Structure formats: structure tokens, C-alpha cells
Short mmCIF file of C-alpha atoms and ligand atoms in Angstrom, two decimals:
data_model
loop_
_atom_site.label_atom_id
_atom_site.label_comp_id
_atom_site.label_asym_id
_atom_site.label_seq_id
_atom_site.Cartn_x
_atom_site.Cartn_y
_atom_site.Cartn_z
CA UNK A 1 -0.02 0.05 0.07
CA UNK A 2 2.66 2.43 0.74
CA UNK A 3 4.54 1.17 -2.51
CA UNK A 4 0.83 2.18 -4.12
CA UNK A 5 0.80 5.75 -2.80
CA UNK A 6 4.43 6.42 -3.63
CA UNK A 7 3.94 5.45 -7.17
CA UNK A 8 0.94 7.12 -7.61
CA UNK A 9 2.24 10.57 -5.89
CA UNK A 10 5.26 10.15 -8.77
CA UNK A 11 2.23 10.09 -11.20
CA UNK A 12 0.77 13.61 -10.12
CA UNK A 13 4.18 14.83 -9.46
CA UNK A 14 4.32 18.14 -7.80
CA UNK A 15 7.39 18.82 -5.90
CA UNK A 16 6.88 19.27 -2.03
CA UNK A 17 7.93 22.69 -2.01
CA UNK A 18 6.05 23.99 -4.97
CA UNK A 19 3.01 25.96 -3.83
CA UNK A 20 -0.20 25.25 -5.41
CA UNK A 21 -0.74 27.20 -9.26
CA UNK A 22 -2.84 25.02 -11.35
CA UNK A 23 -6.69 25.63 -11.44
CA UNK A 24 -7.23 21.99 -12.75
CA UNK A 25 -5.02 20.52 -10.86
CA UNK A 26 -6.68 21.78 -7.70
CA UNK A 27 -10.31 20.73 -8.51
CA UNK A 28 -8.80 17.08 -9.42
CA UNK A 29 -7.13 17.66 -5.69
CA UNK A 30 -10.31 18.18 -3.97
CA UNK A 31 -12.12 15.61 -5.71
CA UNK A 32 -9.27 13.10 -4.61
CA UNK A 33 -9.70 14.85 -0.98
CA UNK A 34 -13.65 14.48 -0.60
CA UNK A 35 -13.58 10.66 -1.96
CA UNK A 36 -10.62 10.01 0.61
CA UNK A 37 -11.99 11.69 3.50
CA UNK A 38 -10.10 14.56 4.99
CA UNK A 39 -7.78 14.03 7.75
CA UNK A 40 -9.32 16.60 9.64
CA UNK A 41 -12.84 15.34 9.57
CA UNK A 42 -14.24 13.76 12.64
CA UNK A 43 -17.72 12.14 12.70
CA UNK A 44 -19.74 10.70 15.26
CA UNK A 45 -22.15 7.74 15.47
CA UNK A 46 -25.53 9.80 15.66
CA UNK A 47 -28.37 8.32 17.34
CA UNK A 48 -30.58 6.03 15.37
CA UNK A 49 -33.48 8.15 15.06
CA UNK A 50 -31.42 11.27 13.86
CA UNK A 51 -30.07 9.05 10.71
CA UNK A 52 -33.16 7.55 9.86
CA UNK A 53 -34.85 8.23 6.72
CA UNK A 54 -34.72 10.42 3.81
CA UNK A 55 -34.64 14.14 5.30
CA UNK A 56 -36.77 15.74 2.60
CA UNK A 57 -39.63 13.37 3.10
CA UNK A 58 -39.77 13.88 7.11
CA UNK A 59 -40.58 17.27 8.86
CA UNK A 60 -37.25 18.07 10.55
CA UNK A 61 -37.18 18.74 14.37
CA UNK A 62 -39.14 21.58 15.84
CA UNK A 63 -37.23 24.85 16.86
CA UNK A 64 -35.12 24.75 20.16
CA UNK A 65 -35.11 27.16 22.89
CA UNK A 66 -30.87 26.46 23.45
CA UNK A 67 -29.01 24.70 20.80
CA UNK A 68 -26.18 22.64 20.39
CA UNK A 69 -24.39 21.11 17.50
CA UNK A 70 -25.19 18.39 15.04
CA UNK A 71 -25.14 14.63 16.95
CA UNK A 72 -22.85 14.33 13.73
CA UNK A 73 -19.81 16.35 15.35
CA UNK A 74 -17.57 14.65 17.55
CA UNK A 75 -14.48 16.56 18.42
CA UNK A 76 -14.40 17.39 21.85
CA UNK A 77 -11.83 18.58 24.81
CA UNK A 78 -9.66 15.88 26.32
CA UNK A 79 -9.67 16.40 29.98
CA UNK A 80 -7.19 15.84 32.86
CA UNK A 81 -9.36 16.71 35.82
CA UNK A 82 -8.31 19.98 36.58
CA UNK A 83 -7.40 21.11 32.82
CA UNK A 84 -9.36 20.29 29.39
CA UNK A 85 -7.39 20.87 26.15
CA UNK A 86 -9.24 22.52 22.79
CA UNK A 87 -9.24 20.31 19.94
CA UNK A 88 -7.38 22.92 17.62
CA UNK A 89 -6.88 20.77 14.63
CA UNK A 90 -10.94 20.53 14.28
CA UNK A 91 -11.62 24.34 14.71
CA UNK A 92 -12.58 26.59 11.51
CA UNK A 93 -11.40 30.15 11.71
CA UNK A 94 -10.63 31.77 14.79
CA UNK A 95 -12.75 31.92 17.30
CA UNK A 96 -12.83 28.56 20.16
CA UNK A 97 -16.34 27.80 20.67
CA UNK A 98 -17.35 28.22 24.28
CA UNK A 99 -18.00 24.66 24.51
CA UNK A 100 -14.44 23.74 23.64
CA UNK A 101 -12.73 26.91 25.48
CA UNK A 102 -9.70 25.01 26.95
CA UNK A 103 -10.09 24.93 30.70
CA UNK A 104 -7.35 25.15 33.51
CA UNK A 105 -8.69 25.43 37.24
CA UNK A 106 -6.09 24.99 40.61
CA UNK A 107 -9.07 23.45 42.80
CA UNK A 108 -12.38 23.11 40.61
CA UNK A 109 -15.18 24.98 38.84
CA UNK A 110 -17.23 27.15 41.89
CA UNK A 111 -20.91 27.45 41.14
CA UNK A 112 -21.63 31.22 41.96
CA UNK A 113 -24.36 33.15 42.35
CA UNK A 114 -24.26 36.21 40.16
CA UNK A 115 -27.04 38.04 42.34
CA UNK A 116 -24.70 37.56 45.41
CA UNK A 117 -21.18 38.10 43.97
CA UNK A 118 -19.33 41.25 44.46
CA UNK A 119 -15.98 43.24 43.12
CA UNK A 120 -14.14 44.82 45.60
CA UNK A 121 -11.43 47.37 44.55
CA UNK A 122 -9.45 48.89 47.63
CA UNK A 123 -5.43 49.39 48.81
CA UNK A 124 -4.18 52.66 46.82
CA UNK A 125 -7.24 54.42 45.42
CA UNK A 126 -9.27 57.19 46.84
CA UNK A 127 -12.61 55.53 47.33
CA UNK A 128 -12.52 51.81 47.87
CA UNK A 129 -15.59 50.56 45.94
CA UNK A 130 -17.66 47.11 46.42
CA UNK A 131 -19.47 46.35 42.88
CA UNK A 132 -22.72 44.01 42.17
CA UNK A 133 -22.53 42.59 38.69
CA UNK A 134 -25.31 44.75 37.78
CA UNK A 135 -23.60 47.72 38.34
CA UNK A 136 -20.55 46.71 36.67
CA UNK A 137 -23.12 46.23 33.44
CA UNK A 138 -23.96 49.53 33.70
CA UNK A 139 -20.43 51.03 32.98
CA UNK A 140 -19.31 51.49 29.19
CA UNK A 141 -18.76 48.20 27.82
CA UNK A 142 -16.05 47.00 25.40
CA UNK A 143 -15.89 43.84 23.41
CA UNK A 144 -12.69 42.05 22.09
CA UNK A 145 -11.16 39.04 20.46
CA UNK A 146 -8.30 38.01 22.56
CA UNK A 147 -6.80 34.56 23.16
CA UNK A 148 -6.08 33.00 26.60
CA UNK A 149 -2.73 30.79 26.59
CA UNK A 150 -1.60 28.78 29.65
CA UNK A 151 1.88 29.59 30.24
CA UNK A 152 2.07 25.71 30.09
CA UNK A 153 1.00 24.79 27.06
CA UNK A 154 3.54 23.28 24.73
CA UNK A 155 5.32 22.06 27.60
CA UNK A 156 6.38 19.17 26.62
CA UNK A 157 8.77 20.80 23.88
CA UNK A 158 11.28 21.54 26.57
CA UNK A 159 11.76 17.67 27.03
CA UNK A 160 11.56 16.99 23.01
CA UNK A 161 9.44 15.73 20.83
CA UNK A 162 6.46 13.35 21.72
CA UNK A 163 4.74 11.88 19.21
CA UNK A 164 1.01 12.85 20.28
CA UNK A 165 -1.54 15.45 18.91
CA UNK A 166 -2.09 18.84 18.23
CA UNK A 167 -4.58 18.74 20.92
CA UNK A 168 -2.45 17.10 23.28
CA UNK A 169 0.80 19.36 22.53
CA UNK A 170 -1.02 22.73 22.03
CA UNK A 171 -4.64 22.72 23.59
CA UNK A 172 -3.60 25.12 25.79
CA UNK A 173 -4.79 27.94 24.12
CA UNK A 174 -8.37 29.35 22.66
CA UNK A 175 -10.12 32.76 21.58
CA UNK A 176 -12.82 34.15 22.38
CA UNK A 177 -14.82 37.40 22.22
CA UNK A 178 -15.03 38.51 25.39
CA UNK A 179 -17.07 41.63 27.03
CA UNK A 180 -17.11 43.96 30.13
CA UNK A 181 -15.86 47.11 31.67
CA UNK A 182 -12.43 48.39 31.17
CA UNK A 183 -10.20 48.28 34.10
CA UNK A 184 -9.43 51.61 33.76
CA UNK A 185 -12.93 52.98 33.70
CA UNK A 186 -13.48 51.26 37.10
CA UNK A 187 -10.03 52.78 38.20
CA UNK A 188 -10.99 55.90 37.23
CA UNK A 189 -14.52 55.65 39.92
CA UNK A 190 -12.30 54.88 42.50
CA UNK A 191 -9.49 57.32 41.63
CA UNK A 192 -5.63 56.16 41.81
CA UNK A 193 -3.33 57.13 44.33
CA UNK A 194 0.06 58.21 42.28
CA UNK A 195 2.31 55.94 44.09
CA UNK A 196 0.30 52.32 42.94
CA UNK A 197 2.49 50.49 40.54
CA UNK A 198 0.77 46.88 40.93
CA UNK A 199 -2.65 45.26 41.57
CA UNK A 200 -3.40 42.20 43.23
CA UNK A 201 -6.37 40.13 41.57
CA UNK A 202 -8.10 37.35 43.34
CA UNK A 203 -10.42 34.61 42.03
CA UNK A 204 -13.07 33.30 44.87
CA UNK A 205 -12.59 29.38 43.64
CA UNK A 206 -11.58 27.32 46.26
CA UNK A 207 -7.54 27.66 44.87
CA UNK A 208 -8.17 31.43 45.88
CA UNK A 209 -5.83 32.01 43.19
CA UNK A 210 -4.18 35.41 43.55
CA UNK A 211 -1.89 37.05 41.24
CA UNK A 212 -0.01 40.58 40.67
CA UNK A 213 -0.28 42.49 37.97
CA UNK A 214 1.68 45.21 36.98
CA UNK A 215 0.02 48.48 36.30
CA UNK A 216 2.02 48.98 32.91
CA UNK A 217 0.48 51.28 30.26
CA UNK A 218 -0.76 48.21 28.19
CA UNK A 219 -2.19 46.56 31.19
CA UNK A 220 -4.16 50.18 31.72
CA UNK A 221 -5.40 50.52 27.95
CA UNK A 222 -6.30 47.03 27.52
CA UNK A 223 -7.22 44.84 30.67
CA UNK A 224 -11.12 44.08 30.82
CA UNK A 225 -12.91 42.83 33.90
CA UNK A 226 -15.26 40.44 31.75
CA UNK A 227 -18.98 39.43 31.82
CA UNK A 228 -19.46 38.21 28.53
CA UNK A 229 -17.66 35.44 26.21
CA UNK A 230 -18.80 35.04 22.60
CA UNK A 231 -22.07 36.73 23.06
CA UNK A 232 -23.35 35.45 25.91
CA UNK A 233 -22.27 35.13 29.77
CA UNK A 234 -19.22 33.89 30.51
CA UNK A 235 -19.18 30.01 30.86
CA UNK A 236 -18.69 29.02 34.64
CA UNK A 237 -15.12 27.31 33.56
CA UNK A 238 -13.84 31.09 32.07
CA UNK A 239 -14.82 32.31 35.61
CA UNK A 240 -18.16 32.99 35.98
CA UNK A 241 -19.76 35.90 36.85
CA UNK A 242 -16.45 37.52 36.09
CA UNK A 243 -12.97 37.51 35.30
CA UNK A 244 -10.06 39.61 34.85
CA UNK A 245 -9.08 39.52 30.92
CA UNK A 246 -5.43 40.56 30.81
CA UNK A 247 -4.57 40.51 26.80
CA UNK A 248 -1.37 38.89 25.66
CA UNK A 249 -0.39 37.75 29.32
CA UNK A 250 -0.02 34.03 30.62
CA UNK A 251 -3.30 32.18 31.23
CA UNK A 252 -2.69 31.83 34.96
CA UNK A 253 -2.85 36.22 35.81
CA UNK A 254 -6.07 36.06 33.69
CA UNK A 255 -7.87 35.33 37.16
CA UNK A 256 -11.24 33.66 36.95
CA UNK A 257 -14.42 34.26 39.24
CA UNK A 258 -12.67 37.65 39.94
CA UNK A 259 -13.87 38.96 43.65
CA UNK A 260 -11.07 41.46 44.76
CA UNK A 261 -8.36 44.07 43.40
CA UNK A 262 -5.96 45.92 45.73
CA UNK A 263 -4.01 48.28 44.65
CA UNK A 264 -0.05 48.53 46.09
CA UNK A 265 3.42 49.69 45.30
CA UNK A 266 4.96 46.76 44.57
CA UNK A 267 4.42 42.92 43.60
CA UNK A 268 2.37 40.78 46.31
CA UNK A 269 4.96 38.15 45.82
CA UNK A 270 2.16 35.34 46.07
CA UNK A 271 2.68 31.35 45.73
CA UNK A 272 1.53 31.75 42.07
CA UNK A 273 4.25 33.98 41.59
CA UNK A 274 7.26 32.12 43.41
CA UNK A 275 6.79 28.48 43.51
CA UNK A 276 4.79 28.24 40.28
CA UNK A 277 5.40 30.33 37.01
CA UNK A 278 8.61 31.27 37.29
CA UNK A 279 10.80 29.91 34.37
CA UNK A 280 13.79 27.78 35.56
CA UNK A 281 16.90 29.35 33.72
CA UNK A 282 19.95 27.62 32.95
CA UNK A 283 22.18 29.02 35.61
CA UNK A 284 19.54 27.79 38.05
CA UNK A 285 18.17 30.93 38.56
CA UNK A 286 14.30 31.67 38.32
CA UNK A 287 13.08 34.02 36.08
CA UNK A 288 10.01 36.03 37.66
CA UNK A 289 7.12 37.67 36.23
CA UNK A 290 7.65 36.59 32.42
CA UNK A 291 4.13 37.53 31.62
CA UNK A 292 4.17 38.14 27.90
CA UNK A 293 3.15 34.88 25.88
CA UNK A 294 5.56 35.38 23.10
CA UNK A 295 4.92 35.00 19.36
CA UNK A 296 3.92 31.45 18.23
CA UNK A 297 2.43 29.24 15.44
CA UNK A 298 0.99 25.73 14.79
CA UNK A 299 0.07 24.03 11.91
CA UNK A 300 -3.40 22.40 12.33
CA UNK A 301 -3.84 20.63 9.24
CA UNK A 302 -1.95 18.65 8.71
CA UNK A 303 -0.85 17.75 11.98
CA UNK A 304 0.38 15.19 14.61
CA UNK A 305 -0.84 11.71 14.47
CA UNK A 306 -3.24 12.26 11.18
CA UNK A 307 -3.16 10.06 7.97
CA UNK A 308 -3.02 12.05 5.03
CA UNK A 309 -2.93 11.18 1.06
CA UNK A 310 -1.33 12.63 -1.41
CA UNK A 311 -2.75 15.02 -3.54
CA UNK A 312 -3.81 18.81 -2.48
CA UNK A 313 -3.75 19.73 0.92
CA UNK A 314 -4.37 23.22 2.23
CA UNK A 315 -2.13 23.60 4.94
CA UNK A 316 -3.85 25.55 7.91
CA UNK A 317 -2.85 27.00 11.21
CA UNK A 318 -2.96 29.12 13.52
CA UNK A 319 -0.64 31.86 14.85
CA UNK A 320 -0.84 34.49 17.68
CA UNK A 321 1.33 36.54 19.76
CA UNK A 322 0.76 38.44 23.31
CA UNK A 323 2.99 41.35 22.19
CA UNK A 324 0.03 42.39 19.09
CA UNK A 325 -0.45 41.43 15.71
CA UNK A 326 1.08 38.75 13.87
CA UNK A 327 2.74 40.53 10.97
CA UNK A 328 3.24 37.52 8.62
CA UNK A 329 3.37 33.70 8.99
CA UNK A 330 6.30 31.62 6.78
CA UNK A 331 5.72 27.79 5.99
CA UNK A 332 8.88 25.91 5.17
CA UNK A 333 8.36 22.49 3.50
CA UNK A 334 11.78 21.08 3.58
CA UNK A 335 12.61 21.22 7.63
CA UNK A 336 13.42 25.03 7.72
CA UNK A 337 15.56 25.12 4.91
CA UNK A 338 13.70 27.56 2.93
CA UNK A 339 10.51 29.44 4.05
CA UNK A 340 7.39 30.85 1.75
CA UNK A 341 4.48 33.23 3.14
CA UNK A 342 1.43 32.25 3.83
CA UNK A 343 -1.72 33.65 3.50
CA UNK A 344 -3.08 35.41 6.62
CA UNK A 345 -6.87 35.71 7.15
CA UNK A 346 -8.59 38.75 8.02
CA UNK A 347 -9.42 40.03 10.30
CA UNK A 348 -5.74 40.30 11.67
CA UNK A 349 -6.36 41.07 15.40
CA UNK A 350 -4.09 42.24 18.02
CA UNK A 351 -3.42 39.71 20.93
CA UNK A 352 -5.77 36.99 18.88
CA UNK A 353 -5.74 33.56 17.27
CA UNK A 354 -4.89 34.45 13.50
CA UNK A 355 -5.38 32.16 10.23
CA UNK A 356 -3.18 31.43 7.84
CA UNK A 357 -3.11 28.96 5.03
CA UNK A 358 -1.10 27.63 2.43
CA UNK A 359 -1.79 25.93 -0.63
CA UNK A 360 0.40 22.15 -0.80
CA UNK A 361 0.49 19.17 -3.06
CA UNK A 362 1.69 16.25 -1.40
CA UNK A 363 3.81 14.26 -3.70
CA UNK A 364 3.96 10.98 -0.79
CA UNK A 365 7.76 11.95 -0.46
CA UNK A 366 8.86 12.09 2.93
CA UNK A 367 8.38 15.59 4.15
CA UNK A 368 8.79 18.04 7.46
CA UNK A 369 6.60 20.88 7.73
CA UNK A 370 7.15 23.80 9.55
CA UNK A 371 5.44 27.56 10.13
CA UNK A 372 6.91 30.28 12.14
CA UNK A 373 5.52 33.39 12.87
CA UNK A 374 6.44 37.40 13.03
CA UNK A 375 4.67 39.76 15.24
CA UNK A 376 4.39 43.66 14.61
CA UNK A 377 7.14 44.42 17.05
CA UNK A 378 9.18 42.37 14.53
CA UNK A 379 9.96 39.25 17.00
CA UNK A 380 10.39 35.78 15.00
CA UNK A 381 9.29 32.62 16.65
CA UNK A 382 12.76 30.82 17.25
CA UNK A 383 13.49 27.26 16.55
CA UNK A 384 13.46 24.61 19.56
CA UNK A 385 17.34 24.93 18.96
CA UNK A 386 17.60 28.66 19.03
CA UNK A 387 15.27 28.50 22.17
CA UNK A 388 16.48 25.97 24.62
CA UNK A 389 20.04 27.70 23.91
CA UNK A 390 19.32 30.66 25.49
CA UNK A 391 16.47 29.04 28.11
CA UNK A 392 18.04 25.77 28.82
CA UNK A 393 15.59 22.16 29.36
CA UNK A 394 14.28 22.88 32.78
CA UNK A 395 11.51 25.71 32.25
CA UNK A 396 8.00 24.27 32.30
CA UNK A 397 6.69 27.56 30.89
CA UNK A 398 6.51 29.50 27.86
CA UNK A 399 8.04 27.29 24.99
CA UNK A 400 7.44 28.95 21.54
CA UNK A 401 9.93 26.82 19.61
CA UNK A 402 8.72 25.75 16.32
CA UNK A 403 6.98 22.95 15.58
CA UNK A 404 7.66 20.18 13.07
CA UNK A 405 5.35 17.99 11.55
CA UNK A 406 7.29 15.12 10.24
CA UNK A 407 5.07 13.38 7.20
CA UNK A 408 6.42 9.50 6.33
CA UNK A 409 5.88 8.06 3.20
CA UNK A 410 2.64 6.04 4.57
CA UNK A 411 1.03 9.47 4.91
CA UNK A 412 1.14 9.23 8.65
CA UNK A 413 2.02 13.23 10.53
CA UNK A 414 4.33 12.64 13.69
CA UNK A 415 5.88 15.68 16.07
CA UNK A 416 9.72 15.42 15.52
CA UNK A 417 12.36 17.73 16.43
CA UNK A 418 14.15 18.97 13.32
N1 MTE B 1 -9.62 31.93 40.16
C1 MTE B 1 -8.56 31.04 39.28
N2 MTE B 1 -8.39 32.14 38.31
C2 MTE B 1 -7.87 31.25 37.45
C3 MTE B 1 -7.38 30.01 37.19
C4 MTE B 1 -7.68 29.35 38.64
O1 MTE B 1 -7.50 28.04 38.78
N3 MTE B 1 -8.35 29.71 39.95
N4 MTE B 1 -6.08 29.39 36.37
C5 MTE B 1 -5.78 30.34 35.81
C6 MTE B 1 -4.92 29.29 34.72
S1 MTE B 1 -3.44 28.66 35.21
C7 MTE B 1 -5.33 29.98 33.49
S2 MTE B 1 -4.19 28.80 32.10
C8 MTE B 1 -6.73 30.48 33.15
C9 MTE B 1 -7.21 29.39 32.28
O2 MTE B 1 -8.58 30.12 31.59
P1 MTE B 1 -9.53 29.37 31.25
O3 MTE B 1 -10.07 28.26 32.05
O4 MTE B 1 -10.98 30.32 31.19
O5 MTE B 1 -9.02 28.75 29.77
O6 MTE B 1 -7.11 30.73 34.39
C10 MTE B 1 -6.28 31.47 35.08
N5 MTE B 1 -7.16 31.86 35.83
MO1 MO B 2 -2.27 27.91 33.39
#
């Protein structure tokens, strides 16, 4: 069978490095793709009553009060109890459906009655204030798309390539449209003392998670106290009824179930920023408050543990940067030897997942696919080698090395260190 494919690909040809140009070939390629079934489609077994009969001869089901996806659709979050992973390889566009947004909670998801919930803002302010959710919703509101990424996303990269799926390797990041009131609006209401430089944010879960937020210009202009996600109230897993959104900063500091903000002159040195969420450097020191999620990209199609067939493939992927917009994504079809620019799908939003595409014809030969992104500060996503040279291999966090997918002649896609 392997030999068959190799021979067949010989007939189709197309070198691995040539982007697709010919329209007729494209159409032939897509017909073949449909015949074979794309590697990215995952269908579930629908209940018998759904599959029976001709849909044009029987009336369909009535309207529903709250919707769900088609029973034929199967992708789910893989869950480890205290976290679950977004199946990035099965998503379209840039928005993560709320039901598939990754989760990370250090002591479960609390059930919070919004009518009883309060937000206290105190410390170095002129007027300490307590807000109900209703009061917060009366302030001028903002909505924006932003990714959230756990600092531990992609962490297995530090140890070296493991043969896992994209979801398992990089599924601790998602994008939502978030709605709420800007932190700066609330701080105008409380007034801020000039010496205030840091802010403690506290969650009302059983973990009692607390983080120190530096009151930088970016934080003051972009932080949002959110109550909305993808057009409805936050999901319980994402912090219902209130979460702090700090676009571009590591997931952990985006405190969920937010109950308190305290302004101070210095970081509060909570256990979440001392024993955890620091980066162990090669010399044994620990790098603290490494909050920004640096630029990263991953090819989501094809990707780890998929099986592909010779012919046309649209290489698809996601790129993002905690420092701003994605300026450019490049794709390599020869393990980083040469790079070609991918097409970015509009809208390209600052600190948000950005979709990229690159047409490709696989000729059935062994190949290593990679992507790397450049953000609008000019920073370019590093190779694993370059990253490890600076950071060593003992960190648990902030791995953003280039992802390599190796495709063997049998069409199996594997995560490798290239
Ligand atoms: N109160 C509280 N906030 C929290 C956490 C938590 O356990 N408790 N987990 C943090 C971590 S480690 C991450 S990565 C993000 C995850 O956000 P999500 O679950 O909405 O994806 O929330 C952060 N905020
Ligand atoms: Mo996290």
C-alpha cells in the first residue's frame, strides 16, 4: 500500500516545495480529497432516530430553546480533571466555541450566584468601592477578541518531541470574544493614588488564586473585567460571573471568578508567582513575572497523528503573539531550509489567534512541515534549538519553539525535533 501511494504520487508529481498554482489540478485534488475523506473531519455515530429516513420526506425537528451542535459532530476537549484541551485541529476560523474553550482550574469550577457576587476594589485608591454584577454592567462596555494561553501550553517541547496530537501538544490556548468594562473605567471611579504600581487580583474559587498585575500602560489600556464571552455570559469554566482579561499575558494571571482588586506599590509575591509560574533558567536562577506570551504558530492541518494521502492539501494553521498583531507567517516544506509566506485570513487582530493558509500538493515523499510567525514588534518565533540555547530545558513554561510535523511515506504525521 505504501508503495502504491508512492507510485501514484509519482504520477501526480508536484514537488513538495511548490505551492499550488494550477486550478485544474486544484479541482482534481479536491475531488480526490473528498473521495478519501479529509484527515480533519471527525464524525460521530449519531443516534439511530437522527439517521433514519430521507430528510426531504419527513419534517425536521422543531425549534429549540438553547442550541447544540449537530449530533454528527464529535470533537471534544480531552480532560485531565483540572484542565481540558481545545481540539485546535478541528476548529475553523479563529473563534473557539465556548464549549471547547480550554479549561484550567487549580481547585475546581465554583458555582457562583451572580446576584450574590461582588467585586471589591481597594488599597491605594481614593474611594474603595464594592460593585455588584448589575452595577458593572451599567458602565460603558467594550468587546474584543483575544486569545488566552496557559503558560504551560506546549510544555512537552522542553523535553523534546513526543508523538502526540496537536490538541495534546498545544491545546491550552483558545480565542473568545470577551465583553466587559475596562479596568481603567473602574479605576477612574475609585481614583488611583500616584504611588500605585501593582494590583493584586483575587479569585473566589477554592484555590483562592491571586496574582500581581503590573499597572503598565498596556495593562491600563487593555485590561477588561469581563462578564461576557462569545455573545453570552461567561461560561462557569471561564470564570462566571466575572474574570479579569489581560490580553497577551499568561493564562494564569487572567484571574477567573474575580472578587477583589487591591492596588499597591510592589508585587504581592503570592505563591502563584514564586513557587509556580517562574521559569527555571540554565544557571539555576528563576525568571519571575515573565508574563507576556511570545509569538507562536502551529500548523493545524495536517498535524500530529493524522493520516494524509497524496494530492492537494491546504496547509492551515494558527498564529498569535502576546505583544500585538501577527505580521507574517512563513511555512517551510523542507525542515526549515527554505520559507515561503502564508496567506493571513482577515481579520488579523492584536493578541488574538490569526488563521493562516498555504496551498500544497503532497507527492507522497517524506517531508517535514513547519511554520514560524513574526509579530508586529519584528520578533520572530525561534527554532527549538535557538530557544533552548537561551532558556535551557528545565523550564515548564513559555515554550514557543517552531513545531515540526514529519510526514512519512505512509502518510502518517508525527511530531519531531527537526
Ligand atoms: N481564580 C482562578 N483563576 C484562574 C485559575 C484558577 O485556577 N483560579 N487558573 C488560571 C490558569 S492557570 C489559566 S491557564 C487560565 C485558564 O483560563 P480558562 O480556564 O478560561 O481557559 O485561568 C487562570 N485563572
Ligand atoms: Mo495556566
